[in-house]
Amino acid sequence: MNAVDVHYIVEGPAEAPVLVLGGSLGSTLRIWDAQAARLSSRFRVVRFDTRGHGESPVPPGPYTIADLGHDVIALLDRLGVSKAHFCGVSLGGMTGMWLGAYAPDRIDRLVLCCTSARLGPPEMWAERARTVREQGVAALADTVVARWLTPEYAARNPGLARDLRDMIAATPAEGYAGCCGVIEHMDLTGILPTVRAATLVIAGADDPATPPTHGASIAAAIPGARMAIVPHAAHLANVEQADTVTALIMEHLDG
Ligand SMILES: O=C(O)CC1=CCC(=O)O1
Protein backbone atom coordinates (compact mmCIF):
# COMPACT_ATOMS: atom_id res chain seq x y z
CA MET A 1 0.00 0.00 0.00
CA ASN A 2 1.46 3.31 -1.15
CA ALA A 3 0.38 6.50 0.57
CA VAL A 4 -0.39 9.45 -1.69
CA ASP A 5 0.18 13.11 -0.89
CA VAL A 6 -3.39 14.25 -0.34
CA HIS A 7 -4.44 17.86 -0.88
CA TYR A 8 -5.04 19.74 2.39
CA ILE A 9 -5.56 23.15 3.93
CA VAL A 10 -4.58 24.31 7.40
CA GLU A 11 -6.46 26.88 9.48
CA GLY A 12 -6.00 28.07 13.06
CA PRO A 13 -3.17 29.05 15.41
CA ALA A 14 0.21 27.43 14.73
CA GLU A 15 0.68 26.37 18.35
CA ALA A 16 -2.84 24.97 18.90
CA PRO A 17 -3.56 21.22 19.16
CA VAL A 18 -3.98 19.70 15.69
CA LEU A 19 -7.38 18.44 14.58
CA VAL A 20 -7.59 16.54 11.28
CA LEU A 21 -10.98 16.42 9.51
CA GLY A 22 -11.83 13.63 7.04
CA GLY A 23 -14.78 13.68 4.63
CA SER A 24 -17.40 11.34 3.24
CA LEU A 25 -17.51 9.48 -0.06
CA GLY A 26 -18.16 12.02 -2.83
CA SER A 27 -17.15 15.07 -0.80
CA THR A 28 -14.21 17.46 -0.70
CA LEU A 29 -12.70 19.20 2.30
CA ARG A 30 -15.44 21.83 1.87
CA ILE A 31 -17.79 19.44 3.62
CA TRP A 32 -16.42 20.94 6.86
CA ASP A 33 -17.02 24.57 5.85
CA ALA A 34 -19.70 25.07 8.50
CA GLN A 35 -17.36 23.86 11.27
CA ALA A 36 -14.04 25.32 10.16
CA ALA A 37 -14.26 28.84 11.58
CA ARG A 38 -15.29 27.78 15.07
CA LEU A 39 -13.01 24.78 15.27
CA SER A 40 -10.02 26.77 14.06
CA SER A 41 -10.51 29.33 16.83
CA ARG A 42 -9.36 26.59 19.22
CA PHE A 43 -7.48 24.05 17.08
CA ARG A 44 -4.96 23.93 14.23
CA VAL A 45 -7.47 22.44 11.79
CA VAL A 46 -6.16 20.31 8.92
CA ARG A 47 -8.78 19.46 6.29
CA PHE A 48 -7.91 17.12 3.45
CA ASP A 49 -9.42 15.68 0.27
CA THR A 50 -9.58 11.90 0.47
CA ARG A 51 -7.54 10.23 -2.30
CA GLY A 52 -9.58 10.12 -5.49
CA HIS A 53 -11.54 13.21 -4.42
CA GLY A 54 -11.25 16.98 -4.84
CA GLU A 55 -7.67 18.04 -5.61
CA SER A 56 -6.01 14.89 -4.27
CA PRO A 57 -4.30 12.39 -6.56
CA VAL A 58 -6.47 9.72 -8.19
CA PRO A 59 -4.50 6.47 -8.25
CA PRO A 60 -6.23 3.51 -9.94
CA GLY A 61 -8.66 1.78 -7.59
CA PRO A 62 -9.87 -0.13 -5.75
CA TYR A 63 -8.38 1.27 -2.55
CA THR A 64 -8.41 -0.21 0.94
CA ILE A 65 -9.18 1.36 4.29
CA ALA A 66 -5.49 0.85 5.13
CA ASP A 67 -4.61 3.00 2.08
CA LEU A 68 -6.79 5.82 3.40
CA GLY A 69 -5.31 5.47 6.89
CA HIS A 70 -1.74 5.55 5.57
CA ASP A 71 -2.57 8.70 3.57
CA VAL A 72 -3.44 10.42 6.87
CA ILE A 73 -0.29 9.16 8.59
CA ALA A 74 1.76 10.43 5.62
CA LEU A 75 -0.02 13.79 5.90
CA LEU A 76 0.85 14.03 9.60
CA ASP A 77 4.46 13.17 8.72
CA ARG A 78 4.57 15.87 6.01
CA LEU A 79 3.25 18.41 8.52
CA GLY A 80 5.64 17.29 11.26
CA VAL A 81 2.74 16.46 13.58
CA SER A 82 3.41 13.57 15.94
CA LYS A 83 -0.12 13.25 17.36
CA ALA A 84 -3.48 14.78 16.39
CA HIS A 85 -7.17 14.60 17.12
CA PHE A 86 -9.11 13.06 14.24
CA CYS A 87 -12.74 13.68 13.30
CA GLY A 88 -14.24 11.98 10.27
CA VAL A 89 -17.68 11.82 8.75
CA SER A 90 -18.83 8.58 7.10
CA LEU A 91 -15.85 7.30 5.03
CA GLY A 92 -13.75 9.72 7.09
CA GLY A 93 -15.06 8.06 10.27
CA MET A 94 -14.10 4.66 8.87
CA THR A 95 -10.58 6.01 8.35
CA GLY A 96 -10.69 7.28 11.94
CA MET A 97 -11.52 3.82 13.29
CA TRP A 98 -8.62 2.32 11.30
CA LEU A 99 -6.25 5.00 12.62
CA GLY A 100 -7.42 4.49 16.20
CA ALA A 101 -6.65 0.78 15.95
CA TYR A 102 -3.49 0.77 13.80
CA ALA A 103 -1.85 4.11 14.60
CA PRO A 104 -2.73 4.65 18.27
CA ASP A 105 0.45 6.63 18.92
CA ARG A 106 -0.57 9.19 16.24
CA ILE A 107 -4.19 9.71 17.35
CA ASP A 108 -5.25 11.64 20.43
CA ARG A 109 -9.06 11.87 20.58
CA LEU A 110 -11.48 10.52 17.98
CA VAL A 111 -14.84 11.74 16.70
CA LEU A 112 -16.66 9.27 14.46
CA CYS A 113 -19.55 10.97 12.76
CA CYS A 114 -22.37 9.24 10.81
CA THR A 115 -20.35 6.16 10.09
CA SER A 116 -20.28 2.40 10.23
CA ALA A 117 -17.70 -0.30 10.95
CA ARG A 118 -19.18 -2.52 8.23
CA LEU A 119 -21.50 -1.08 5.65
CA GLY A 120 -23.19 -3.67 3.46
CA PRO A 121 -24.37 -5.02 1.29
CA PRO A 122 -21.04 -5.39 -0.56
CA GLU A 123 -22.89 -5.86 -3.88
CA MET A 124 -24.32 -2.34 -3.57
CA TRP A 125 -20.82 -0.83 -3.47
CA ALA A 126 -19.62 -3.01 -6.34
CA GLU A 127 -22.66 -1.89 -8.34
CA ARG A 128 -22.00 1.80 -7.50
CA ALA A 129 -18.40 1.44 -8.62
CA ARG A 130 -19.57 -0.13 -11.89
CA THR A 131 -22.14 2.64 -12.43
CA VAL A 132 -19.71 5.52 -11.93
CA ARG A 133 -17.00 3.90 -14.07
CA GLU A 134 -19.52 3.47 -16.89
CA GLN A 135 -21.63 6.64 -16.55
CA GLY A 136 -19.69 9.06 -14.31
CA VAL A 137 -20.49 10.11 -10.76
CA ALA A 138 -23.20 12.54 -11.90
CA ALA A 139 -25.37 9.49 -12.59
CA LEU A 140 -25.91 8.94 -8.88
CA ALA A 141 -25.46 12.44 -7.45
CA ASP A 142 -29.21 13.02 -6.89
CA THR A 143 -29.61 9.67 -5.13
CA VAL A 144 -26.64 10.31 -2.85
CA VAL A 145 -27.60 13.86 -1.90
CA ALA A 146 -31.04 12.51 -0.94
CA ARG A 147 -29.24 10.37 1.65
CA TRP A 148 -27.08 13.27 2.86
CA LEU A 149 -29.94 15.66 3.78
CA THR A 150 -33.47 15.16 5.06
CA PRO A 151 -36.09 16.09 2.42
CA GLU A 152 -37.32 18.95 4.64
CA TYR A 153 -33.84 20.48 4.99
CA ALA A 154 -33.10 20.08 1.27
CA ALA A 155 -36.40 21.80 0.42
CA ARG A 156 -35.57 24.71 2.75
CA ASN A 157 -31.99 25.00 1.42
CA PRO A 158 -32.17 24.32 -2.33
CA GLY A 159 -28.95 26.22 -3.10
CA LEU A 160 -26.94 24.19 -0.62
CA ALA A 161 -28.50 20.93 -1.82
CA ARG A 162 -27.53 21.88 -5.39
CA ASP A 163 -23.95 22.72 -4.33
CA LEU A 164 -23.61 19.36 -2.60
CA ARG A 165 -25.01 17.59 -5.63
CA ASP A 166 -22.45 19.36 -7.82
CA MET A 167 -19.68 18.43 -5.37
CA ILE A 168 -20.60 14.76 -5.68
CA ALA A 169 -20.91 14.96 -9.48
CA ALA A 170 -17.45 16.58 -9.77
CA THR A 171 -15.74 13.63 -8.03
CA PRO A 172 -13.40 11.75 -10.39
CA ALA A 173 -15.10 8.48 -11.37
CA GLU A 174 -12.05 6.33 -10.63
CA GLY A 175 -11.59 7.98 -7.22
CA TYR A 176 -15.23 7.48 -6.28
CA ALA A 177 -15.18 3.87 -7.52
CA GLY A 178 -11.90 3.23 -5.71
CA CYS A 179 -13.48 4.35 -2.43
CA CYS A 180 -16.59 2.22 -3.10
CA GLY A 181 -14.08 -0.64 -3.13
CA VAL A 182 -12.92 0.40 0.36
CA ILE A 183 -16.43 0.10 1.74
CA GLU A 184 -17.25 -3.07 -0.20
CA HIS A 185 -14.37 -4.98 1.41
CA MET A 186 -14.16 -3.25 4.79
CA ASP A 187 -15.02 -4.85 8.12
CA LEU A 188 -13.64 -2.94 11.12
CA THR A 189 -15.80 -4.63 13.75
CA GLY A 190 -12.99 -6.88 15.01
CA ILE A 191 -10.51 -4.06 15.65
CA LEU A 192 -12.82 -1.70 17.55
CA PRO A 193 -12.09 -3.18 21.01
CA THR A 194 -8.40 -2.32 20.49
CA VAL A 195 -9.07 1.43 20.07
CA ARG A 196 -7.77 3.29 23.13
CA ALA A 197 -8.46 6.88 22.04
CA ALA A 198 -11.23 8.71 23.88
CA THR A 199 -14.00 8.42 21.31
CA LEU A 200 -17.25 10.22 20.61
CA VAL A 201 -19.65 8.63 18.11
CA ILE A 202 -22.21 10.96 16.51
CA ALA A 203 -25.22 9.74 14.53
CA GLY A 204 -27.95 11.54 12.63
CA ALA A 205 -31.35 10.43 13.94
CA ASP A 206 -32.74 10.25 10.38
CA ASP A 207 -29.65 8.89 8.62
CA PRO A 208 -30.74 6.29 6.03
CA ALA A 209 -27.14 5.34 5.15
CA THR A 210 -25.48 4.78 8.55
CA PRO A 211 -28.41 4.82 10.98
CA PRO A 212 -27.94 5.31 14.74
CA THR A 213 -27.86 1.52 15.28
CA HIS A 214 -24.53 1.46 13.39
CA GLY A 215 -23.12 4.21 15.60
CA ALA A 216 -24.40 2.43 18.71
CA SER A 217 -22.54 -0.75 17.69
CA ILE A 218 -19.32 1.24 17.30
CA ALA A 219 -19.78 2.98 20.65
CA ALA A 220 -20.52 -0.35 22.35
CA ALA A 221 -17.33 -1.92 20.94
CA ILE A 222 -14.80 0.86 21.64
CA PRO A 223 -13.88 0.90 25.33
CA GLY A 224 -15.33 3.99 27.06
CA ALA A 225 -16.80 5.50 23.87
CA ARG A 226 -19.72 7.89 24.16
CA MET A 227 -22.56 8.33 21.70
CA ALA A 228 -24.71 11.32 20.70
CA ILE A 229 -27.74 11.15 18.40
CA VAL A 230 -28.46 14.41 16.61
CA PRO A 231 -32.17 15.02 15.90
CA HIS A 232 -33.37 16.25 12.50
CA ALA A 233 -30.27 15.13 10.63
CA ALA A 234 -29.72 12.64 7.80
CA HIS A 235 -26.29 11.32 6.76
CA LEU A 236 -24.39 14.60 6.86
CA ALA A 237 -25.33 15.72 10.35
CA ASN A 238 -22.33 18.09 10.32
CA VAL A 239 -23.99 20.00 7.46
CA GLU A 240 -27.62 19.78 8.48
CA GLN A 241 -27.11 20.43 12.20
CA ALA A 242 -23.82 22.26 11.93
CA ASP A 243 -23.89 24.15 15.24
CA THR A 244 -24.94 21.11 17.26
CA VAL A 245 -22.23 18.93 15.74
CA THR A 246 -19.57 21.62 16.14
CA ALA A 247 -20.49 21.97 19.81
CA LEU A 248 -20.31 18.19 20.33
CA ILE A 249 -16.87 18.05 18.69
CA MET A 250 -15.53 20.99 20.74
CA GLU A 251 -16.88 19.57 23.99
CA HIS A 252 -15.35 16.14 23.33
CA LEU A 253 -11.95 17.44 22.28
CA ASP A 254 -11.74 19.92 25.13
CA GLY A 255 -13.05 17.50 27.75
O1 LIG B 1 -22.88 7.60 -0.20
C1 LIG B 1 -23.70 7.18 0.64
O2 LIG B 1 -24.76 6.67 0.31
C2 LIG B 1 -23.40 7.30 2.09
C3 LIG B 1 -22.00 7.02 2.44
C4 LIG B 1 -21.46 5.87 2.83
C5 LIG B 1 -20.06 6.04 3.11
C6 LIG B 1 -19.89 7.46 2.84
O3 LIG B 1 -18.86 8.12 2.98
O4 LIG B 1 -21.06 8.00 2.43
mmCIF file of C-alpha atoms and ligand atoms in Angstrom:
data_model
loop_
_atom_site.group_PDB
_atom_site.id
_atom_site.type_symbol
_atom_site.label_atom_id
_atom_site.label_comp_id
_atom_site.label_asym_id
_atom_site.label_seq_id
_atom_site.Cartn_x
_atom_site.Cartn_y
_atom_site.Cartn_z
ATOM 1 C CA MET A 1 0.000 0.000 0.000
ATOM 2 C CA ASN A 2 1.460 3.311 -1.149
ATOM 3 C CA ALA A 3 0.384 6.503 0.569
ATOM 4 C CA VAL A 4 -0.394 9.449 -1.693
ATOM 5 C CA ASP A 5 0.178 13.111 -0.889
ATOM 6 C CA VAL A 6 -3.389 14.249 -0.341
ATOM 7 C CA HIS A 7 -4.436 17.861 -0.876
ATOM 8 C CA TYR A 8 -5.039 19.740 2.389
ATOM 9 C CA ILE A 9 -5.561 23.151 3.930
ATOM 10 C CA VAL A 10 -4.576 24.311 7.401
ATOM 11 C CA GLU A 11 -6.456 26.884 9.482
ATOM 12 C CA GLY A 12 -5.998 28.068 13.056
ATOM 13 C CA PRO A 13 -3.167 29.051 15.408
ATOM 14 C CA ALA A 14 0.215 27.428 14.733
ATOM 15 C CA GLU A 15 0.676 26.366 18.352
ATOM 16 C CA ALA A 16 -2.844 24.967 18.898
ATOM 17 C CA PRO A 17 -3.556 21.224 19.159
ATOM 18 C CA VAL A 18 -3.976 19.703 15.691
ATOM 19 C CA LEU A 19 -7.382 18.442 14.582
ATOM 20 C CA VAL A 20 -7.593 16.539 11.279
ATOM 21 C CA LEU A 21 -10.977 16.423 9.506
ATOM 22 C CA GLY A 22 -11.834 13.633 7.036
ATOM 23 C CA GLY A 23 -14.783 13.685 4.633
ATOM 24 C CA SER A 24 -17.403 11.341 3.236
ATOM 25 C CA LEU A 25 -17.510 9.479 -0.059
ATOM 26 C CA GLY A 26 -18.159 12.020 -2.826
ATOM 27 C CA SER A 27 -17.151 15.075 -0.805
ATOM 28 C CA THR A 28 -14.211 17.458 -0.704
ATOM 29 C CA LEU A 29 -12.701 19.202 2.298
ATOM 30 C CA ARG A 30 -15.437 21.829 1.871
ATOM 31 C CA ILE A 31 -17.794 19.435 3.620
ATOM 32 C CA TRP A 32 -16.424 20.935 6.859
ATOM 33 C CA ASP A 33 -17.022 24.568 5.846
ATOM 34 C CA ALA A 34 -19.699 25.073 8.499
ATOM 35 C CA GLN A 35 -17.364 23.857 11.270
ATOM 36 C CA ALA A 36 -14.045 25.321 10.155
ATOM 37 C CA ALA A 37 -14.263 28.845 11.577
ATOM 38 C CA ARG A 38 -15.293 27.782 15.072
ATOM 39 C CA LEU A 39 -13.005 24.779 15.272
ATOM 40 C CA SER A 40 -10.020 26.771 14.059
ATOM 41 C CA SER A 41 -10.509 29.326 16.826
ATOM 42 C CA ARG A 42 -9.364 26.589 19.218
ATOM 43 C CA PHE A 43 -7.482 24.051 17.076
ATOM 44 C CA ARG A 44 -4.963 23.934 14.233
ATOM 45 C CA VAL A 45 -7.472 22.438 11.790
ATOM 46 C CA VAL A 46 -6.155 20.313 8.922
ATOM 47 C CA ARG A 47 -8.780 19.459 6.294
ATOM 48 C CA PHE A 48 -7.913 17.116 3.454
ATOM 49 C CA ASP A 49 -9.419 15.679 0.273
ATOM 50 C CA THR A 50 -9.579 11.896 0.472
ATOM 51 C CA ARG A 51 -7.540 10.232 -2.300
ATOM 52 C CA GLY A 52 -9.580 10.122 -5.490
ATOM 53 C CA HIS A 53 -11.544 13.213 -4.422
ATOM 54 C CA GLY A 54 -11.247 16.977 -4.836
ATOM 55 C CA GLU A 55 -7.674 18.037 -5.607
ATOM 56 C CA SER A 56 -6.013 14.895 -4.273
ATOM 57 C CA PRO A 57 -4.295 12.388 -6.555
ATOM 58 C CA VAL A 58 -6.475 9.723 -8.188
ATOM 59 C CA PRO A 59 -4.503 6.466 -8.248
ATOM 60 C CA PRO A 60 -6.225 3.511 -9.936
ATOM 61 C CA GLY A 61 -8.662 1.778 -7.585
ATOM 62 C CA PRO A 62 -9.867 -0.131 -5.747
ATOM 63 C CA TYR A 63 -8.379 1.270 -2.546
ATOM 64 C CA THR A 64 -8.412 -0.207 0.935
ATOM 65 C CA ILE A 65 -9.184 1.356 4.293
ATOM 66 C CA ALA A 66 -5.488 0.854 5.126
ATOM 67 C CA ASP A 67 -4.608 3.004 2.076
ATOM 68 C CA LEU A 68 -6.792 5.817 3.400
ATOM 69 C CA GLY A 69 -5.311 5.468 6.888
ATOM 70 C CA HIS A 70 -1.740 5.548 5.567
ATOM 71 C CA ASP A 71 -2.569 8.698 3.568
ATOM 72 C CA VAL A 72 -3.441 10.420 6.866
ATOM 73 C CA ILE A 73 -0.291 9.159 8.589
ATOM 74 C CA ALA A 74 1.755 10.427 5.623
ATOM 75 C CA LEU A 75 -0.015 13.789 5.899
ATOM 76 C CA LEU A 76 0.855 14.025 9.605
ATOM 77 C CA ASP A 77 4.463 13.166 8.723
ATOM 78 C CA ARG A 78 4.568 15.867 6.015
ATOM 79 C CA LEU A 79 3.254 18.410 8.522
ATOM 80 C CA GLY A 80 5.644 17.287 11.262
ATOM 81 C CA VAL A 81 2.741 16.455 13.577
ATOM 82 C CA SER A 82 3.409 13.565 15.939
ATOM 83 C CA LYS A 83 -0.116 13.247 17.362
ATOM 84 C CA ALA A 84 -3.481 14.782 16.392
ATOM 85 C CA HIS A 85 -7.168 14.599 17.123
ATOM 86 C CA PHE A 86 -9.114 13.058 14.241
ATOM 87 C CA CYS A 87 -12.737 13.685 13.298
ATOM 88 C CA GLY A 88 -14.241 11.982 10.271
ATOM 89 C CA VAL A 89 -17.684 11.823 8.747
ATOM 90 C CA SER A 90 -18.826 8.582 7.097
ATOM 91 C CA LEU A 91 -15.849 7.298 5.035
ATOM 92 C CA GLY A 92 -13.754 9.722 7.090
ATOM 93 C CA GLY A 93 -15.063 8.065 10.266
ATOM 94 C CA MET A 94 -14.098 4.658 8.870
ATOM 95 C CA THR A 95 -10.576 6.007 8.350
ATOM 96 C CA GLY A 96 -10.692 7.282 11.938
ATOM 97 C CA MET A 97 -11.516 3.818 13.287
ATOM 98 C CA TRP A 98 -8.622 2.324 11.299
ATOM 99 C CA LEU A 99 -6.250 4.999 12.621
ATOM 100 C CA GLY A 100 -7.424 4.494 16.198
ATOM 101 C CA ALA A 101 -6.647 0.778 15.950
ATOM 102 C CA TYR A 102 -3.489 0.768 13.803
ATOM 103 C CA ALA A 103 -1.846 4.110 14.598
ATOM 104 C CA PRO A 104 -2.731 4.654 18.273
ATOM 105 C CA ASP A 105 0.449 6.627 18.918
ATOM 106 C CA ARG A 106 -0.573 9.194 16.235
ATOM 107 C CA ILE A 107 -4.187 9.706 17.348
ATOM 108 C CA ASP A 108 -5.248 11.639 20.426
ATOM 109 C CA ARG A 109 -9.060 11.867 20.582
ATOM 110 C CA LEU A 110 -11.482 10.521 17.976
ATOM 111 C CA VAL A 111 -14.838 11.742 16.703
ATOM 112 C CA LEU A 112 -16.662 9.272 14.464
ATOM 113 C CA CYS A 113 -19.554 10.974 12.755
ATOM 114 C CA CYS A 114 -22.373 9.243 10.814
ATOM 115 C CA THR A 115 -20.349 6.159 10.087
ATOM 116 C CA SER A 116 -20.283 2.401 10.228
ATOM 117 C CA ALA A 117 -17.704 -0.298 10.955
ATOM 118 C CA ARG A 118 -19.178 -2.517 8.229
ATOM 119 C CA LEU A 119 -21.502 -1.078 5.646
ATOM 120 C CA GLY A 120 -23.193 -3.665 3.465
ATOM 121 C CA PRO A 121 -24.365 -5.019 1.292
ATOM 122 C CA PRO A 122 -21.041 -5.395 -0.564
ATOM 123 C CA GLU A 123 -22.887 -5.861 -3.876
ATOM 124 C CA MET A 124 -24.318 -2.343 -3.572
ATOM 125 C CA TRP A 125 -20.822 -0.828 -3.470
ATOM 126 C CA ALA A 126 -19.623 -3.014 -6.345
ATOM 127 C CA GLU A 127 -22.665 -1.885 -8.341
ATOM 128 C CA ARG A 128 -22.005 1.802 -7.500
ATOM 129 C CA ALA A 129 -18.396 1.439 -8.616
ATOM 130 C CA ARG A 130 -19.571 -0.125 -11.889
ATOM 131 C CA THR A 131 -22.136 2.636 -12.434
ATOM 132 C CA VAL A 132 -19.707 5.524 -11.926
ATOM 133 C CA ARG A 133 -17.003 3.904 -14.073
ATOM 134 C CA GLU A 134 -19.521 3.467 -16.895
ATOM 135 C CA GLN A 135 -21.631 6.638 -16.546
ATOM 136 C CA GLY A 136 -19.695 9.055 -14.306
ATOM 137 C CA VAL A 137 -20.486 10.106 -10.761
ATOM 138 C CA ALA A 138 -23.202 12.542 -11.904
ATOM 139 C CA ALA A 139 -25.375 9.486 -12.587
ATOM 140 C CA LEU A 140 -25.912 8.935 -8.879
ATOM 141 C CA ALA A 141 -25.460 12.439 -7.452
ATOM 142 C CA ASP A 142 -29.210 13.021 -6.891
ATOM 143 C CA THR A 143 -29.606 9.667 -5.128
ATOM 144 C CA VAL A 144 -26.637 10.305 -2.851
ATOM 145 C CA VAL A 145 -27.598 13.856 -1.900
ATOM 146 C CA ALA A 146 -31.039 12.511 -0.941
ATOM 147 C CA ARG A 147 -29.243 10.374 1.652
ATOM 148 C CA TRP A 148 -27.084 13.274 2.862
ATOM 149 C CA LEU A 149 -29.938 15.657 3.778
ATOM 150 C CA THR A 150 -33.468 15.164 5.063
ATOM 151 C CA PRO A 151 -36.085 16.093 2.424
ATOM 152 C CA GLU A 152 -37.315 18.950 4.643
ATOM 153 C CA TYR A 153 -33.840 20.475 4.985
ATOM 154 C CA ALA A 154 -33.100 20.078 1.269
ATOM 155 C CA ALA A 155 -36.398 21.803 0.425
ATOM 156 C CA ARG A 156 -35.574 24.707 2.754
ATOM 157 C CA ASN A 157 -31.995 24.996 1.419
ATOM 158 C CA PRO A 158 -32.173 24.324 -2.334
ATOM 159 C CA GLY A 159 -28.951 26.216 -3.103
ATOM 160 C CA LEU A 160 -26.937 24.187 -0.615
ATOM 161 C CA ALA A 161 -28.498 20.931 -1.824
ATOM 162 C CA ARG A 162 -27.526 21.884 -5.394
ATOM 163 C CA ASP A 163 -23.946 22.721 -4.327
ATOM 164 C CA LEU A 164 -23.607 19.365 -2.599
ATOM 165 C CA ARG A 165 -25.014 17.586 -5.630
ATOM 166 C CA ASP A 166 -22.452 19.357 -7.819
ATOM 167 C CA MET A 167 -19.675 18.435 -5.370
ATOM 168 C CA ILE A 168 -20.601 14.758 -5.681
ATOM 169 C CA ALA A 169 -20.914 14.961 -9.483
ATOM 170 C CA ALA A 170 -17.453 16.576 -9.773
ATOM 171 C CA THR A 171 -15.742 13.630 -8.034
ATOM 172 C CA PRO A 172 -13.396 11.747 -10.393
ATOM 173 C CA ALA A 173 -15.104 8.476 -11.366
ATOM 174 C CA GLU A 174 -12.049 6.333 -10.629
ATOM 175 C CA GLY A 175 -11.592 7.980 -7.225
ATOM 176 C CA TYR A 176 -15.230 7.478 -6.276
ATOM 177 C CA ALA A 177 -15.182 3.872 -7.517
ATOM 178 C CA GLY A 178 -11.898 3.234 -5.707
ATOM 179 C CA CYS A 179 -13.476 4.346 -2.427
ATOM 180 C CA CYS A 180 -16.588 2.223 -3.101
ATOM 181 C CA GLY A 181 -14.083 -0.639 -3.128
ATOM 182 C CA VAL A 182 -12.924 0.402 0.356
ATOM 183 C CA ILE A 183 -16.434 0.099 1.742
ATOM 184 C CA GLU A 184 -17.248 -3.069 -0.202
ATOM 185 C CA HIS A 185 -14.368 -4.979 1.409
ATOM 186 C CA MET A 186 -14.157 -3.249 4.794
ATOM 187 C CA ASP A 187 -15.018 -4.851 8.118
ATOM 188 C CA LEU A 188 -13.639 -2.935 11.115
ATOM 189 C CA THR A 189 -15.801 -4.628 13.747
ATOM 190 C CA GLY A 190 -12.988 -6.879 15.012
ATOM 191 C CA ILE A 191 -10.507 -4.063 15.654
ATOM 192 C CA LEU A 192 -12.816 -1.696 17.545
ATOM 193 C CA PRO A 193 -12.093 -3.176 21.013
ATOM 194 C CA THR A 194 -8.402 -2.319 20.489
ATOM 195 C CA VAL A 195 -9.067 1.430 20.069
ATOM 196 C CA ARG A 196 -7.767 3.290 23.127
ATOM 197 C CA ALA A 197 -8.457 6.882 22.038
ATOM 198 C CA ALA A 198 -11.235 8.711 23.884
ATOM 199 C CA THR A 199 -14.004 8.418 21.312
ATOM 200 C CA LEU A 200 -17.251 10.221 20.609
ATOM 201 C CA VAL A 201 -19.646 8.635 18.112
ATOM 202 C CA ILE A 202 -22.208 10.957 16.513
ATOM 203 C CA ALA A 203 -25.215 9.737 14.525
ATOM 204 C CA GLY A 204 -27.945 11.544 12.632
ATOM 205 C CA ALA A 205 -31.351 10.427 13.941
ATOM 206 C CA ASP A 206 -32.742 10.248 10.378
ATOM 207 C CA ASP A 207 -29.650 8.887 8.618
ATOM 208 C CA PRO A 208 -30.740 6.291 6.034
ATOM 209 C CA ALA A 209 -27.135 5.345 5.147
ATOM 210 C CA THR A 210 -25.477 4.778 8.548
ATOM 211 C CA PRO A 211 -28.414 4.819 10.984
ATOM 212 C CA PRO A 212 -27.935 5.311 14.740
ATOM 213 C CA THR A 213 -27.862 1.520 15.279
ATOM 214 C CA HIS A 214 -24.534 1.459 13.388
ATOM 215 C CA GLY A 215 -23.124 4.211 15.600
ATOM 216 C CA ALA A 216 -24.404 2.430 18.707
ATOM 217 C CA SER A 217 -22.536 -0.753 17.685
ATOM 218 C CA ILE A 218 -19.317 1.237 17.296
ATOM 219 C CA ALA A 219 -19.780 2.979 20.652
ATOM 220 C CA ALA A 220 -20.516 -0.351 22.354
ATOM 221 C CA ALA A 221 -17.334 -1.919 20.943
ATOM 222 C CA ILE A 222 -14.800 0.864 21.635
ATOM 223 C CA PRO A 223 -13.882 0.899 25.332
ATOM 224 C CA GLY A 224 -15.326 3.985 27.056
ATOM 225 C CA ALA A 225 -16.797 5.503 23.873
ATOM 226 C CA ARG A 226 -19.724 7.894 24.160
ATOM 227 C CA MET A 227 -22.558 8.334 21.695
ATOM 228 C CA ALA A 228 -24.714 11.321 20.705
ATOM 229 C CA ILE A 229 -27.736 11.146 18.404
ATOM 230 C CA VAL A 230 -28.460 14.409 16.614
ATOM 231 C CA PRO A 231 -32.166 15.022 15.898
ATOM 232 C CA HIS A 232 -33.372 16.247 12.497
ATOM 233 C CA ALA A 233 -30.268 15.133 10.629
ATOM 234 C CA ALA A 234 -29.716 12.644 7.804
ATOM 235 C CA HIS A 235 -26.290 11.316 6.756
ATOM 236 C CA LEU A 236 -24.388 14.598 6.856
ATOM 237 C CA ALA A 237 -25.329 15.724 10.348
ATOM 238 C CA ASN A 238 -22.330 18.087 10.322
ATOM 239 C CA VAL A 239 -23.989 19.998 7.461
ATOM 240 C CA GLU A 240 -27.623 19.782 8.481
ATOM 241 C CA GLN A 241 -27.113 20.431 12.199
ATOM 242 C CA ALA A 242 -23.816 22.256 11.931
ATOM 243 C CA ASP A 243 -23.890 24.147 15.239
ATOM 244 C CA THR A 244 -24.944 21.106 17.264
ATOM 245 C CA VAL A 245 -22.228 18.928 15.736
ATOM 246 C CA THR A 246 -19.565 21.624 16.136
ATOM 247 C CA ALA A 247 -20.491 21.972 19.807
ATOM 248 C CA LEU A 248 -20.310 18.191 20.327
ATOM 249 C CA ILE A 249 -16.866 18.047 18.685
ATOM 250 C CA MET A 250 -15.526 20.986 20.741
ATOM 251 C CA GLU A 251 -16.875 19.572 23.989
ATOM 252 C CA HIS A 252 -15.354 16.144 23.332
ATOM 253 C CA LEU A 253 -11.949 17.436 22.276
ATOM 254 C CA ASP A 254 -11.737 19.923 25.129
ATOM 255 C CA GLY A 255 -13.046 17.499 27.751
HETATM 256 O O1 LIG B 1 -22.884 7.604 -0.197
HETATM 257 C C1 LIG B 1 -23.700 7.182 0.640
HETATM 258 O O2 LIG B 1 -24.765 6.673 0.311
HETATM 259 C C2 LIG B 1 -23.401 7.301 2.093
HETATM 260 C C3 LIG B 1 -22.002 7.020 2.437
HETATM 261 C C4 LIG B 1 -21.463 5.865 2.832
HETATM 262 C C5 LIG B 1 -20.062 6.038 3.107
HETATM 263 C C6 LIG B 1 -19.893 7.458 2.835
HETATM 264 O O3 LIG B 1 -18.863 8.118 2.982
HETATM 265 O O4 LIG B 1 -21.059 8.004 2.428
#
